[in-house]
Short mmCIF file of C-alpha atoms and ligand atoms in Angstrom, two decimals:
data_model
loop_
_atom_site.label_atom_id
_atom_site.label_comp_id
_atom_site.label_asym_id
_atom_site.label_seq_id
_atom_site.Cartn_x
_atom_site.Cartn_y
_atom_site.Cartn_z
CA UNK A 1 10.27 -31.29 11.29
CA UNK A 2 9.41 -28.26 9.04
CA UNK A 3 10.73 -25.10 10.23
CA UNK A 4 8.91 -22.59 10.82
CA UNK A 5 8.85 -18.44 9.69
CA UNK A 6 6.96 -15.72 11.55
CA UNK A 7 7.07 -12.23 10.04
CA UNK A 8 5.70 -9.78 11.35
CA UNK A 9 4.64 -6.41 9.22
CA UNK A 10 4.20 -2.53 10.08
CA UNK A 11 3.51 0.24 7.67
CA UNK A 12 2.21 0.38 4.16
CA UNK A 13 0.67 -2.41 1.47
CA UNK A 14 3.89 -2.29 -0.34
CA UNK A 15 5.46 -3.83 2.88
CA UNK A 16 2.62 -6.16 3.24
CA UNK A 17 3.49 -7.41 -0.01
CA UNK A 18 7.31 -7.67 0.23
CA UNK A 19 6.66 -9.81 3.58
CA UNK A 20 4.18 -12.15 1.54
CA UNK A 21 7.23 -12.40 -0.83
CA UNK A 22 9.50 -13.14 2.03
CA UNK A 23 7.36 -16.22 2.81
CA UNK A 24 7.65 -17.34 -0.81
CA UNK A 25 11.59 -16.99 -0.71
CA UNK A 26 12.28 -18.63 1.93
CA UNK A 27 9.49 -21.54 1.55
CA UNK A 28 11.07 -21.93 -1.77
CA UNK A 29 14.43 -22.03 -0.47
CA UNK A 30 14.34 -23.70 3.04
CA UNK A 31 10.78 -25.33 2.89
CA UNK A 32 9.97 -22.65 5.55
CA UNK A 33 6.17 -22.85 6.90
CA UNK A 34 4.37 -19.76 8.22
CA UNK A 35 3.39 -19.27 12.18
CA UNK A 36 1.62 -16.79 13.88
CA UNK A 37 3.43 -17.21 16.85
CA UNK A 38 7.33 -16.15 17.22
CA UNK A 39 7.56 -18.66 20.56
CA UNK A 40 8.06 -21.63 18.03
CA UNK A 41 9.36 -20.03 14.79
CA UNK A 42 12.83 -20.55 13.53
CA UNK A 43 13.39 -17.62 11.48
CA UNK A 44 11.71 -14.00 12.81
CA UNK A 45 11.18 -11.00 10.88
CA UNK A 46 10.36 -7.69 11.06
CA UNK A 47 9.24 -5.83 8.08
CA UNK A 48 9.48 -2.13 9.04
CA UNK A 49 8.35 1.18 8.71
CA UNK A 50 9.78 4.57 8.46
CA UNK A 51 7.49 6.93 7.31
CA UNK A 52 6.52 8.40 10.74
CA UNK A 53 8.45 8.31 13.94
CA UNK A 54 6.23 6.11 15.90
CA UNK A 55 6.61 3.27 13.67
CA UNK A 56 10.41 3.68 13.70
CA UNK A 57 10.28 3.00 17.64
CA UNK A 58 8.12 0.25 17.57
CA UNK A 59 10.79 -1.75 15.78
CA UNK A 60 13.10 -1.39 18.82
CA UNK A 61 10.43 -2.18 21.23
CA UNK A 62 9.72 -5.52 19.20
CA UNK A 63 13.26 -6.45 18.97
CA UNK A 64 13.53 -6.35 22.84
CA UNK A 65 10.71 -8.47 23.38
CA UNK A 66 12.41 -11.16 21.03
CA UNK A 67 15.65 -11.10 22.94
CA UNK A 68 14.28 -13.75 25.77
CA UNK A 69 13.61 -16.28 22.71
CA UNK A 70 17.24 -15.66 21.11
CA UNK A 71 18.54 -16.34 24.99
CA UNK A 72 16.80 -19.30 25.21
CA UNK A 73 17.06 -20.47 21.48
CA UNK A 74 20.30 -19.13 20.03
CA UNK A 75 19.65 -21.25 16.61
CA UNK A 76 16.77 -18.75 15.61
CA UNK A 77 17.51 -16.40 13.04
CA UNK A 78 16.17 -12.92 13.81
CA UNK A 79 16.33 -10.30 10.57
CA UNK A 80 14.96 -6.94 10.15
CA UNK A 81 14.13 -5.73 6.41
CA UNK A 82 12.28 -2.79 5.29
CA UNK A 83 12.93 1.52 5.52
CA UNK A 84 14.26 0.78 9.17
CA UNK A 85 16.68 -1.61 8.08
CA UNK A 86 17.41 0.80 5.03
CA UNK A 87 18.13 3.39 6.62
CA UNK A 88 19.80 2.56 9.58
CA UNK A 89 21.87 -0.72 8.02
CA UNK A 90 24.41 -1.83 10.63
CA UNK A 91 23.68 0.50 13.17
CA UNK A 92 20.79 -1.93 13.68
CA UNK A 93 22.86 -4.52 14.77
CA UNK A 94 24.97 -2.44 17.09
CA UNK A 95 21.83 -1.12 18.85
CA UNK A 96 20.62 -4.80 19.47
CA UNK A 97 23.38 -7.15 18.80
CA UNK A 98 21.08 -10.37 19.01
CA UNK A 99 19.89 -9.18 15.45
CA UNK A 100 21.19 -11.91 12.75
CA UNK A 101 20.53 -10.27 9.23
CA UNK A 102 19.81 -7.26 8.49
CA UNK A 103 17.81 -6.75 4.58
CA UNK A 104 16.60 -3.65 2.93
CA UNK A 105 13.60 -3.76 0.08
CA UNK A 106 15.99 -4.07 -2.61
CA UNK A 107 17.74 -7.30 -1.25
CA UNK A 108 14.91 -9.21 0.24
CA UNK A 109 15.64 -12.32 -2.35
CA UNK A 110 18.53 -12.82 -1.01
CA UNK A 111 17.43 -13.39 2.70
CA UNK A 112 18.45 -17.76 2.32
CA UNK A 113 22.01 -16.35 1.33
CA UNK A 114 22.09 -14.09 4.06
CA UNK A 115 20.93 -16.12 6.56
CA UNK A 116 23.36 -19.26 5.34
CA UNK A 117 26.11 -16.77 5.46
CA UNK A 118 25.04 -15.95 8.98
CA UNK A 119 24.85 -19.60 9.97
CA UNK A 120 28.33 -20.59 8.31
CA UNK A 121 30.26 -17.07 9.53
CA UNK A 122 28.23 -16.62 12.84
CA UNK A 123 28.75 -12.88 11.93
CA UNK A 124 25.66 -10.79 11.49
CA UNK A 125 24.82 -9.79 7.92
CA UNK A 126 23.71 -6.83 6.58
CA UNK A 127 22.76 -6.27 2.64
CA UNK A 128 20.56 -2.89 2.30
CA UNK A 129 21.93 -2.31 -1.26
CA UNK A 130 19.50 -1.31 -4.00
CA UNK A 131 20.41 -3.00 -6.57
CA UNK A 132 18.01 -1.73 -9.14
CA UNK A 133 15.19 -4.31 -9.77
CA UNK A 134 17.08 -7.64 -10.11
CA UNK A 135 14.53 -8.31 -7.12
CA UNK A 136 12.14 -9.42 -9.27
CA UNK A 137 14.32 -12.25 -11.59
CA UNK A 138 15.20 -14.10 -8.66
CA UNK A 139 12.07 -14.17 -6.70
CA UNK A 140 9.22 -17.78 -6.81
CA UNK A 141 6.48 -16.89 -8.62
CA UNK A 142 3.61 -15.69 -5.96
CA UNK A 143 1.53 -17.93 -5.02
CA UNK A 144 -2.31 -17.14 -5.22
CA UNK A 145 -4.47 -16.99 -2.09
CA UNK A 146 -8.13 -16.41 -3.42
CA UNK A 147 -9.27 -14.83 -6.48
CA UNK A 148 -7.71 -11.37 -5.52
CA UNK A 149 -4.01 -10.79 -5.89
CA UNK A 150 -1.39 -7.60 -6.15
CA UNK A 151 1.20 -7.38 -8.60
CA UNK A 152 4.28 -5.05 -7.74
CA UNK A 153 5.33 -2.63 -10.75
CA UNK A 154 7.71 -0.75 -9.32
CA UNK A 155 10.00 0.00 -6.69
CA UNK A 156 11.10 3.38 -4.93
CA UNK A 157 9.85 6.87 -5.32
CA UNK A 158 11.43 10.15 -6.80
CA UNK A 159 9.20 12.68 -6.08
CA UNK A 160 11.14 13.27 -3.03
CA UNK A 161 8.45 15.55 -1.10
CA UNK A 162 9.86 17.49 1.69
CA UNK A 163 8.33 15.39 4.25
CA UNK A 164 9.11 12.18 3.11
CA UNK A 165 11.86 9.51 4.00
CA UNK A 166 10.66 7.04 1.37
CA UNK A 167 12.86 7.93 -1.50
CA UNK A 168 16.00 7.37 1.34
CA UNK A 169 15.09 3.84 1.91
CA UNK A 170 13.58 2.06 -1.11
CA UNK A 171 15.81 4.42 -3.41
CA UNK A 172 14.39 6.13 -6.99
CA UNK A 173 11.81 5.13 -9.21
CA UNK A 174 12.56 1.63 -10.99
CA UNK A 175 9.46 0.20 -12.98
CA UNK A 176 9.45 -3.10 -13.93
CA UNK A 177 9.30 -4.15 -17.52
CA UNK A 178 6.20 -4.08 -19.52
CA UNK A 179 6.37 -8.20 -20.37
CA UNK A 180 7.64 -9.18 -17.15
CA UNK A 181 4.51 -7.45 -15.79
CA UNK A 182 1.64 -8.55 -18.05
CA UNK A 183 3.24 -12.16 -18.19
CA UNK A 184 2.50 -12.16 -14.18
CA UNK A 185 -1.18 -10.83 -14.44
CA UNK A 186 -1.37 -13.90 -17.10
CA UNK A 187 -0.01 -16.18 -15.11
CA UNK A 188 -2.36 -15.26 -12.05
CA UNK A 189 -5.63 -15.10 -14.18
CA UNK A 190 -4.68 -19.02 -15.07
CA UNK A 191 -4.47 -19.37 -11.19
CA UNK A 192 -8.19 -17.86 -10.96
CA UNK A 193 -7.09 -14.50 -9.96
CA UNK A 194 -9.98 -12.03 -11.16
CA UNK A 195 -8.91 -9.02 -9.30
CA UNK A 196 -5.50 -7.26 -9.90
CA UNK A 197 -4.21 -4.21 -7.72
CA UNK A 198 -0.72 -2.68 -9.17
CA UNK A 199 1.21 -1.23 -6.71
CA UNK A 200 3.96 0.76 -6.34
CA UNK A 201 4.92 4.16 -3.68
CA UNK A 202 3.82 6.15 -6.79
CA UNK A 203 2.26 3.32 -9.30
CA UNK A 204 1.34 5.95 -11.84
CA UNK A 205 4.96 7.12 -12.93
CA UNK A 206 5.41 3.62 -14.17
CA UNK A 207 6.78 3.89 -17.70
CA UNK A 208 8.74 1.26 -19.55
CA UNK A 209 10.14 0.77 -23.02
CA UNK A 210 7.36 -1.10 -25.42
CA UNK A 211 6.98 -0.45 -29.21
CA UNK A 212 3.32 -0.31 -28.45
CA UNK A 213 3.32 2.87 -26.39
CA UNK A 214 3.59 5.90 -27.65
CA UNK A 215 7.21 7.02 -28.69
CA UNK A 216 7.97 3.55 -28.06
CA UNK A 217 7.52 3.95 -24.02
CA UNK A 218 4.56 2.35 -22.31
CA UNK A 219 2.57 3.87 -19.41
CA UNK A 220 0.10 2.96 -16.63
CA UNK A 221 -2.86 3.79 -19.01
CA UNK A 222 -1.66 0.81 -21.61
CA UNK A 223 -0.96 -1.35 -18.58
CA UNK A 224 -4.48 -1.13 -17.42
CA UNK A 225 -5.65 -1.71 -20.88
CA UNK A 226 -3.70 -4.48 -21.62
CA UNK A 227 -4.74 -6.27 -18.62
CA UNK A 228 -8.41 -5.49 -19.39
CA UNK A 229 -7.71 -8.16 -22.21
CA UNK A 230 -6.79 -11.04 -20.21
CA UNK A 231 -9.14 -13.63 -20.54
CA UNK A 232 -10.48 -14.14 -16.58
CA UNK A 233 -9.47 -10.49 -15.50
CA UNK A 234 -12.84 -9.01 -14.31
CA UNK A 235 -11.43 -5.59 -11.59
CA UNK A 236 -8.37 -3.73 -11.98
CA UNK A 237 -7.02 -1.40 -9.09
CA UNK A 238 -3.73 0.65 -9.16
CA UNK A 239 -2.09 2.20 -5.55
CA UNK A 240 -1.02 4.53 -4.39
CA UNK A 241 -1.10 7.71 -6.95
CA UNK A 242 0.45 10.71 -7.48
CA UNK A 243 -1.75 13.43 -8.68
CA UNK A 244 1.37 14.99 -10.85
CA UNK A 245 1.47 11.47 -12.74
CA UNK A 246 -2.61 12.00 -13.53
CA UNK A 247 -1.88 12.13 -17.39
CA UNK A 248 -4.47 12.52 -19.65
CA UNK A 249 -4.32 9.26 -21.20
CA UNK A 250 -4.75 7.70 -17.91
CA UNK A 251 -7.89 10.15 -16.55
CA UNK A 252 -9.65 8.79 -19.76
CA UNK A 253 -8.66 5.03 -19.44
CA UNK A 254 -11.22 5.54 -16.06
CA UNK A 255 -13.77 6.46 -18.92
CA UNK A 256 -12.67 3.99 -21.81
CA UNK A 257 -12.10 1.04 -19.31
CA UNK A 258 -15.12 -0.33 -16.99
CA UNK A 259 -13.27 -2.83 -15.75
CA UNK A 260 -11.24 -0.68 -14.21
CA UNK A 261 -13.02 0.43 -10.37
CA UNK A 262 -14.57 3.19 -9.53
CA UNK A 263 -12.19 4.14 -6.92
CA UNK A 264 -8.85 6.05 -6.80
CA UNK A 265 -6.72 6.77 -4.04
CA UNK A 266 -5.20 9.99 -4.78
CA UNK A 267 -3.01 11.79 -1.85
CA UNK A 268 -3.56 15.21 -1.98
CA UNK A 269 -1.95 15.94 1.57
CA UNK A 270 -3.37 19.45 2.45
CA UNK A 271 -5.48 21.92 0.52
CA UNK A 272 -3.13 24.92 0.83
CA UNK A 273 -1.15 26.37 -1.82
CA UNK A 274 1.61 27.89 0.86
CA UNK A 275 1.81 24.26 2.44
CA UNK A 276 1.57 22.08 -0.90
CA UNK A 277 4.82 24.45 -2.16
CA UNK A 278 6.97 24.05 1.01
CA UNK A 279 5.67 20.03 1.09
CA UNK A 280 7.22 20.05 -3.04
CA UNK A 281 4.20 18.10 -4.30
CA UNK A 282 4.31 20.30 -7.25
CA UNK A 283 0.45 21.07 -7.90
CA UNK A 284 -2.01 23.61 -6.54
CA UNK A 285 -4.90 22.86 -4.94
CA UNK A 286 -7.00 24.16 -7.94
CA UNK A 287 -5.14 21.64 -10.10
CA UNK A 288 -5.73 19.21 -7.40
CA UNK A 289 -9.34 19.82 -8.22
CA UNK A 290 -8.74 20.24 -11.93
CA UNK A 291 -7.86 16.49 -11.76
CA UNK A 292 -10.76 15.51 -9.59
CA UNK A 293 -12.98 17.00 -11.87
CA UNK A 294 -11.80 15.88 -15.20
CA UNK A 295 -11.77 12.41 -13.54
CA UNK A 296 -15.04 12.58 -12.14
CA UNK A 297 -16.25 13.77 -16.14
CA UNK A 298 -14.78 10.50 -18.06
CA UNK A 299 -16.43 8.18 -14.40
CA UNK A 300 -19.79 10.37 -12.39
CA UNK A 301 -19.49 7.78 -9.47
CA UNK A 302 -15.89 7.66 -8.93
CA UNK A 303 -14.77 7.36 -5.33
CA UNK A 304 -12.20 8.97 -4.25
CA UNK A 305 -9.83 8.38 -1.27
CA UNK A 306 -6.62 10.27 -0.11
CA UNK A 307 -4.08 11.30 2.54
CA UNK A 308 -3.22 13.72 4.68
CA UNK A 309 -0.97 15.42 6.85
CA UNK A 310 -1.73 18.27 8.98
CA UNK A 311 0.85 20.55 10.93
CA UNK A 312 3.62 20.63 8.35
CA UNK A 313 5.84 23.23 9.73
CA UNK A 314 5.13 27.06 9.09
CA UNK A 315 1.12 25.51 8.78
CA UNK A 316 -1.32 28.16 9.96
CA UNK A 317 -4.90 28.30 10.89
CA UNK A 318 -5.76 29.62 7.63
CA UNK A 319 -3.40 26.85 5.91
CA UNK A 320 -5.76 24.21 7.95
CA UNK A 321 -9.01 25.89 6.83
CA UNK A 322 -8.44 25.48 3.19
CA UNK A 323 -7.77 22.17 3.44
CA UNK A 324 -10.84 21.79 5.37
CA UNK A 325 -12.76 23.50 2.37
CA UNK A 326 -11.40 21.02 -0.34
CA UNK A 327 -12.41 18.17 1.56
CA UNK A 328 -16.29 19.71 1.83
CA UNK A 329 -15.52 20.78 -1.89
CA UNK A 330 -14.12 17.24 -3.40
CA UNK A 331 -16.12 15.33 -1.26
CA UNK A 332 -14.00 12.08 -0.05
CA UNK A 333 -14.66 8.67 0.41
CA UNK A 334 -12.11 7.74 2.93
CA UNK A 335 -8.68 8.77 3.76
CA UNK A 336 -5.90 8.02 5.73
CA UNK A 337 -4.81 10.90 7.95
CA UNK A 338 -1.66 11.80 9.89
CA UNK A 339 0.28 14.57 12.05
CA UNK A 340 3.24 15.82 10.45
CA UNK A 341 6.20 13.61 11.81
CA UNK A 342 9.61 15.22 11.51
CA UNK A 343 11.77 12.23 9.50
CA UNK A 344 15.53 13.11 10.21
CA UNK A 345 17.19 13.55 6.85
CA UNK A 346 14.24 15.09 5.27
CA UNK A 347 14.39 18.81 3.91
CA UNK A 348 11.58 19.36 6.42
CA UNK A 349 13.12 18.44 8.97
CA UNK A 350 15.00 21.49 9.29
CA UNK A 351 11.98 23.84 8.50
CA UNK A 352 11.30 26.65 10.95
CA UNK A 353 7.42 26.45 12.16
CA UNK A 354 7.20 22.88 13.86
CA UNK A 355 3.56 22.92 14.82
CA UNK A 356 3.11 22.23 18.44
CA UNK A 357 2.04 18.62 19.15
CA UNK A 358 -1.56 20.13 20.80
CA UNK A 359 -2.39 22.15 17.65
CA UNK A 360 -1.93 19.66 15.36
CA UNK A 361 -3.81 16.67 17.57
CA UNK A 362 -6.29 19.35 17.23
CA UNK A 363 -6.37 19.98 13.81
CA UNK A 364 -5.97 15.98 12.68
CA UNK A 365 -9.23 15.64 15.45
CA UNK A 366 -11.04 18.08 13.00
CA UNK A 367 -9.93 16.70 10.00
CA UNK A 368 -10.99 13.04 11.17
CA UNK A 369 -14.71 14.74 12.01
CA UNK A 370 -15.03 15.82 8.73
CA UNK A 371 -14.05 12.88 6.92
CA UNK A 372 -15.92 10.65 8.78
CA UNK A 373 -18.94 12.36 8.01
CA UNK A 374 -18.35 12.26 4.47
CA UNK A 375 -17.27 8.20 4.75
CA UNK A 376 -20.56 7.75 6.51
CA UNK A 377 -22.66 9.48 4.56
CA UNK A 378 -21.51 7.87 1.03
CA UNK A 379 -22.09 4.13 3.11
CA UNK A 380 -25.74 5.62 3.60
CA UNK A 381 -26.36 6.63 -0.01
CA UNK A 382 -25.13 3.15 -1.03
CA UNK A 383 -28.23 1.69 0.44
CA UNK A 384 -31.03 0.32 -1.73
CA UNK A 385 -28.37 0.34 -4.63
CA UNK A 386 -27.13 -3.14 -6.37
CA UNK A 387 -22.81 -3.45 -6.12
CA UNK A 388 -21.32 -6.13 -7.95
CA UNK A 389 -18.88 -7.82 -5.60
CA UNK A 390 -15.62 -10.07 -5.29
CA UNK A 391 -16.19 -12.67 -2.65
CA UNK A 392 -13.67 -12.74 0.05
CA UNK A 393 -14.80 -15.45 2.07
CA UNK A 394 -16.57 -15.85 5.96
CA UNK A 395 -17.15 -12.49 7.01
CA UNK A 396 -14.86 -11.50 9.89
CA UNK A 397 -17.75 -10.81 12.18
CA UNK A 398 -19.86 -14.13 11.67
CA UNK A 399 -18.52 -17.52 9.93
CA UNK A 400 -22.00 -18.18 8.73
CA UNK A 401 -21.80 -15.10 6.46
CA UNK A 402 -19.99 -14.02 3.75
CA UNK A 403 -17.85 -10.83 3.23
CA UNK A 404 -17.17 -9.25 -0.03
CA UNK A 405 -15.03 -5.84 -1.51
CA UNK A 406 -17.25 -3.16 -3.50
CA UNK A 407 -15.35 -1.39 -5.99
CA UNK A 408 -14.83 1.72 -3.34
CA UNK A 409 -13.13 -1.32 -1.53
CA UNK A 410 -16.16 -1.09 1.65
CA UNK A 411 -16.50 -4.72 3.25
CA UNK A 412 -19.79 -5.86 2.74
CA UNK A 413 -21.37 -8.62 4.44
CA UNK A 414 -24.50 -10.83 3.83
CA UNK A 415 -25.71 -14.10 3.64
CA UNK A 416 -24.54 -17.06 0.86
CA UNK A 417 -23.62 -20.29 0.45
CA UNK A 418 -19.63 -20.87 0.84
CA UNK A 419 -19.61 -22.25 -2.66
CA UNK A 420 -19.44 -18.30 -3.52
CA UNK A 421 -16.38 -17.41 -2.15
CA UNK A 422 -13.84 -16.24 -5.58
CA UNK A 423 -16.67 -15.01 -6.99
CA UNK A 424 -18.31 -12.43 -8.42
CA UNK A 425 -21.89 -11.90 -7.19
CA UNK A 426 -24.41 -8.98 -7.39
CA UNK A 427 -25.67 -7.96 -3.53
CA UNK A 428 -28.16 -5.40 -2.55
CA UNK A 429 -27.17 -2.93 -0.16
CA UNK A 430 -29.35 -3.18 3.09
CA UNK A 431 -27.72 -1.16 5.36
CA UNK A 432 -24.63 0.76 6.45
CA UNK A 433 -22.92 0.03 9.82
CA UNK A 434 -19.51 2.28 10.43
CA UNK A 435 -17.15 -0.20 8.67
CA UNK A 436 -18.71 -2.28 6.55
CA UNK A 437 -22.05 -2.39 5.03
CA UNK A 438 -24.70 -5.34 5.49
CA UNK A 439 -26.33 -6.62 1.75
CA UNK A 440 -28.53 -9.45 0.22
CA UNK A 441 -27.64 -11.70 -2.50
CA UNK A 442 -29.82 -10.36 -5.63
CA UNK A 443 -32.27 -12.40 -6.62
CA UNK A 444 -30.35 -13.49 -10.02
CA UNK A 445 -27.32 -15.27 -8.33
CA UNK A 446 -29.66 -17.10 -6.06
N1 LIG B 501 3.22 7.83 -2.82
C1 LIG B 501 2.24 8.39 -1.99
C2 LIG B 501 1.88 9.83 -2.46
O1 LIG B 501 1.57 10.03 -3.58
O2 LIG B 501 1.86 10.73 -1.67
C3 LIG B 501 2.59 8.36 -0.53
C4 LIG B 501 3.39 7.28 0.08
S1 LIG B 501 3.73 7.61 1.79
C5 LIG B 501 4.66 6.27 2.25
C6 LIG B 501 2.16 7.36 2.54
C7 LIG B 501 1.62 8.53 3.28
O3 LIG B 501 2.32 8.70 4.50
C8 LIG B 501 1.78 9.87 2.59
O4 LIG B 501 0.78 10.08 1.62
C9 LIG B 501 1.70 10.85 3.72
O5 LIG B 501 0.38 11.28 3.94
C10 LIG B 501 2.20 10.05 4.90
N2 LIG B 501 3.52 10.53 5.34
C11 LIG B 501 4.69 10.41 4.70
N3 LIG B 501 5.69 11.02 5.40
C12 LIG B 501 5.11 11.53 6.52
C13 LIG B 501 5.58 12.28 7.63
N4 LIG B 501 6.85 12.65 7.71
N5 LIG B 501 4.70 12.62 8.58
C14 LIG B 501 3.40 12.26 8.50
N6 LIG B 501 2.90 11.57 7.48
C15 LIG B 501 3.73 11.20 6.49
FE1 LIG B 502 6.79 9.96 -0.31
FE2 LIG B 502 5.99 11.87 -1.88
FE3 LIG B 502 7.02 9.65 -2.87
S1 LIG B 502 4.90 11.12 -0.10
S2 LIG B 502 6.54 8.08 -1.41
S3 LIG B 502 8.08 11.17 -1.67
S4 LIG B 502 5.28 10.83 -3.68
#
């Protein structure tokens, strides 16, 4: 009988990735098959999450509830990869000793070794090394589901905010190389892939050597331009941004390149100068907006997305109210927003000026208001206009209907023959509900 894998995933797209190349690892290894249910799998894993407290925890929680099933079943493998296991490496194991392997971001292709040297040892194992990006030679090719797919550039972050445990656990800034990369989004477009997202914590530093770039180093803006070229490539997306790494060369590729969407996500974090310092994003909110508007000069109808954090220690009312004014003065599309959540280990950690818990649930309910209202009223103005969209497949809410991505990645659903899903098709905006938008197929792909 096949055996069977369940993973299951907290935190970021980057992690949602790495679990998707878990599966292929370990199918390719051990002919492992994927379950949604960890009653009947034979290997469980948790991908986890650092980046604010109450992720952390959850990990803990979840490894209790497995316990029963490693009772009852002591031939199931339970791992734990991601920051967690990063950062806290054995320590893991000692907290819950039913824990089998134990696998950091770096190491994740070598989960069948780990788990054969748990089975032949009967000793835990625990690999959180970073050893730079051999990850990426030893791991199956990904397989394609659908006509969307993401393609990991590089690995780690060294921006090091104050705030910030990533650099800790997936280590500095490693970008893959420059044929390794564009061979994949070759490879995928052959599959039918149409839609590429690059990712990486901080996708935009990615540099690597190429006597095609300038001074013989190749950037993000050459990447994007390259890809444009492959025959079958029709979208191109790049997450999650730094606004230091905006470089000239890449605000004008938005202009030069329309296959590139009209969306960025572009973390700006809070719109004070006092905060922004003490959080070491190195910009200003004026350059912030210096970005914004050059970008919004090369592409009118970009969308833009970001994150936040409010109550950062030594964050005042005043603090809170300029960020409040760049968000009426940018004018967002979205955004993911968070309370400050004090990561042991981080410089802020030890910052006088922790913001009480009931000022800054204030503050983030504020902040939510406001960007609502701007995510609401952009869905609205969409009405009545024509999007060209990637089919996803049934829409989540009814079979009989299709769902599709715009290019400011809003779920739109409308009626269409099943034959559609993979592709590109023109809809008509009808109407905007508050997640998704509801369309008709233009009369041209009917
Ligand atoms: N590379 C991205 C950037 O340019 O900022 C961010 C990656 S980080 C994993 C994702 C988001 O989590 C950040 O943008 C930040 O808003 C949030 N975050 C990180 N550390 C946090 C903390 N200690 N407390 C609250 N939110 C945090
Ligand atoms: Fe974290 Fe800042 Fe990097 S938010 S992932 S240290 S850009």
């Amino acid at each position: 009988m096949t055996s069977k894998l369940y993973i299951r995933t907290f935190g970021c797209q980057m992690n949602e990735y790495d679990s998707a190349r878990m599966a292929d690892v370990l199918a390719a290894s051990d002919g492992l098959a994927p379950t949604a249910h960890p009653d009947d799998a034979d290997v469980i894993l948790f991908n986890t999450c650092s980046v604010r407290e109450k992720a952390q925890e959850r990990v803990f929680h979840d490894l209790g509830r497995v316990r029963a099933l490693k009772d009852a079943r002591p031939e199931v493998i339970i791992g734990v990869g991601g920051c967690v296991a990063s950062q806290e490496g054995a320590a893991i194991v000692a907290r819950a000793p039913w824990v089998d392997v134990v696998f950091g971001p770096q190491t994740l292709h070598r989960l069948p070794d780990l788990i054969r040297a748990r089975r032949a040892t009967g000793r835990p194992q625990v690999d959180v090394s970073f050893p730079e990006i051999e990850k990426f030679d030893h791991l199956p090719p990904p397989r394609v589901e659908g006509a969307s797919a993401f393609v990991s550039i590089m690995e780690g972050c060294s921006k090091y905010c104050s705030f910030c445990i990533v650099p800790y656990t997936r280590g500095e800034e490693v970008s893959r190389p420059f044929e390794d990369v564009l061979t994949e989004v070759a490879d995928l477009a052959l599959q039918g892939v149409s839609e590429i997202t690059f990712l990486g914590q901080n996708v935009n530093a990615w540099r690597a050597p190429s006597p095609d770039g300038e001074n013989g180093v190749a950037d993000l803006a050459l990447l994007l331009e390259y890809s444009a070229e492959v025959p079958g490539i029709e979208r191109l997306r790049y997450t999650t941004s730094h606004p230091r790494e905006m470089t000239a060369r890449l605000v004008a590729a938005h202009g030069r390149l329309p296959k590139l969407a009209s969306h960025l996500h572009l973390p700006v974090q809070s719109g004070s100068d006092r905060v922004l310092a003490a959080m070491k994003r190195g910009y200003t909110a004026l350059e912030y907006r210096s970005v914004v508007k050059r970008l919004r000069a090369e592409r009118p109808d970009l969308s833009l997305t970001s994150d936040f954090i409010v109550g950062f220690p030594g964050e005042s009312d005043a603090d809170f109210e300029a960020t409040l004014r760049l968000i009426d003065d940018v004018g967002f599309d979205g955004a993911f927003s968070f309370a400050y959540s004090r990561r042991p280990g981080t410089p802020a950690a030890d910052l006088p000026g922790q913001v009480p818990a009931d000022v800054a649930r204030g503050r983030l309910a504020r902040l939510q208001a406001a960007l609502d209202g701007q995510y609401r009223a952009k869905s609205a103005a969409m009405v009545g206009h024509r999007e060209r969209v990637l089919v996803t497949g049934p829409s989540a809410k009814d079979p009989c209907e299709l769902a599709a991505r715009t290019d400011n990645n809003r779920v739109v659903n409308f009626r269409g023959d099943a034959t559609l899903v993979d592709r590109w098709v023109d809809v008509v905006v009808t109407g905007a509900e508050p997640h998704s938008l509801r369309g008709e197929l233009a009369s041209q792909n009917r």
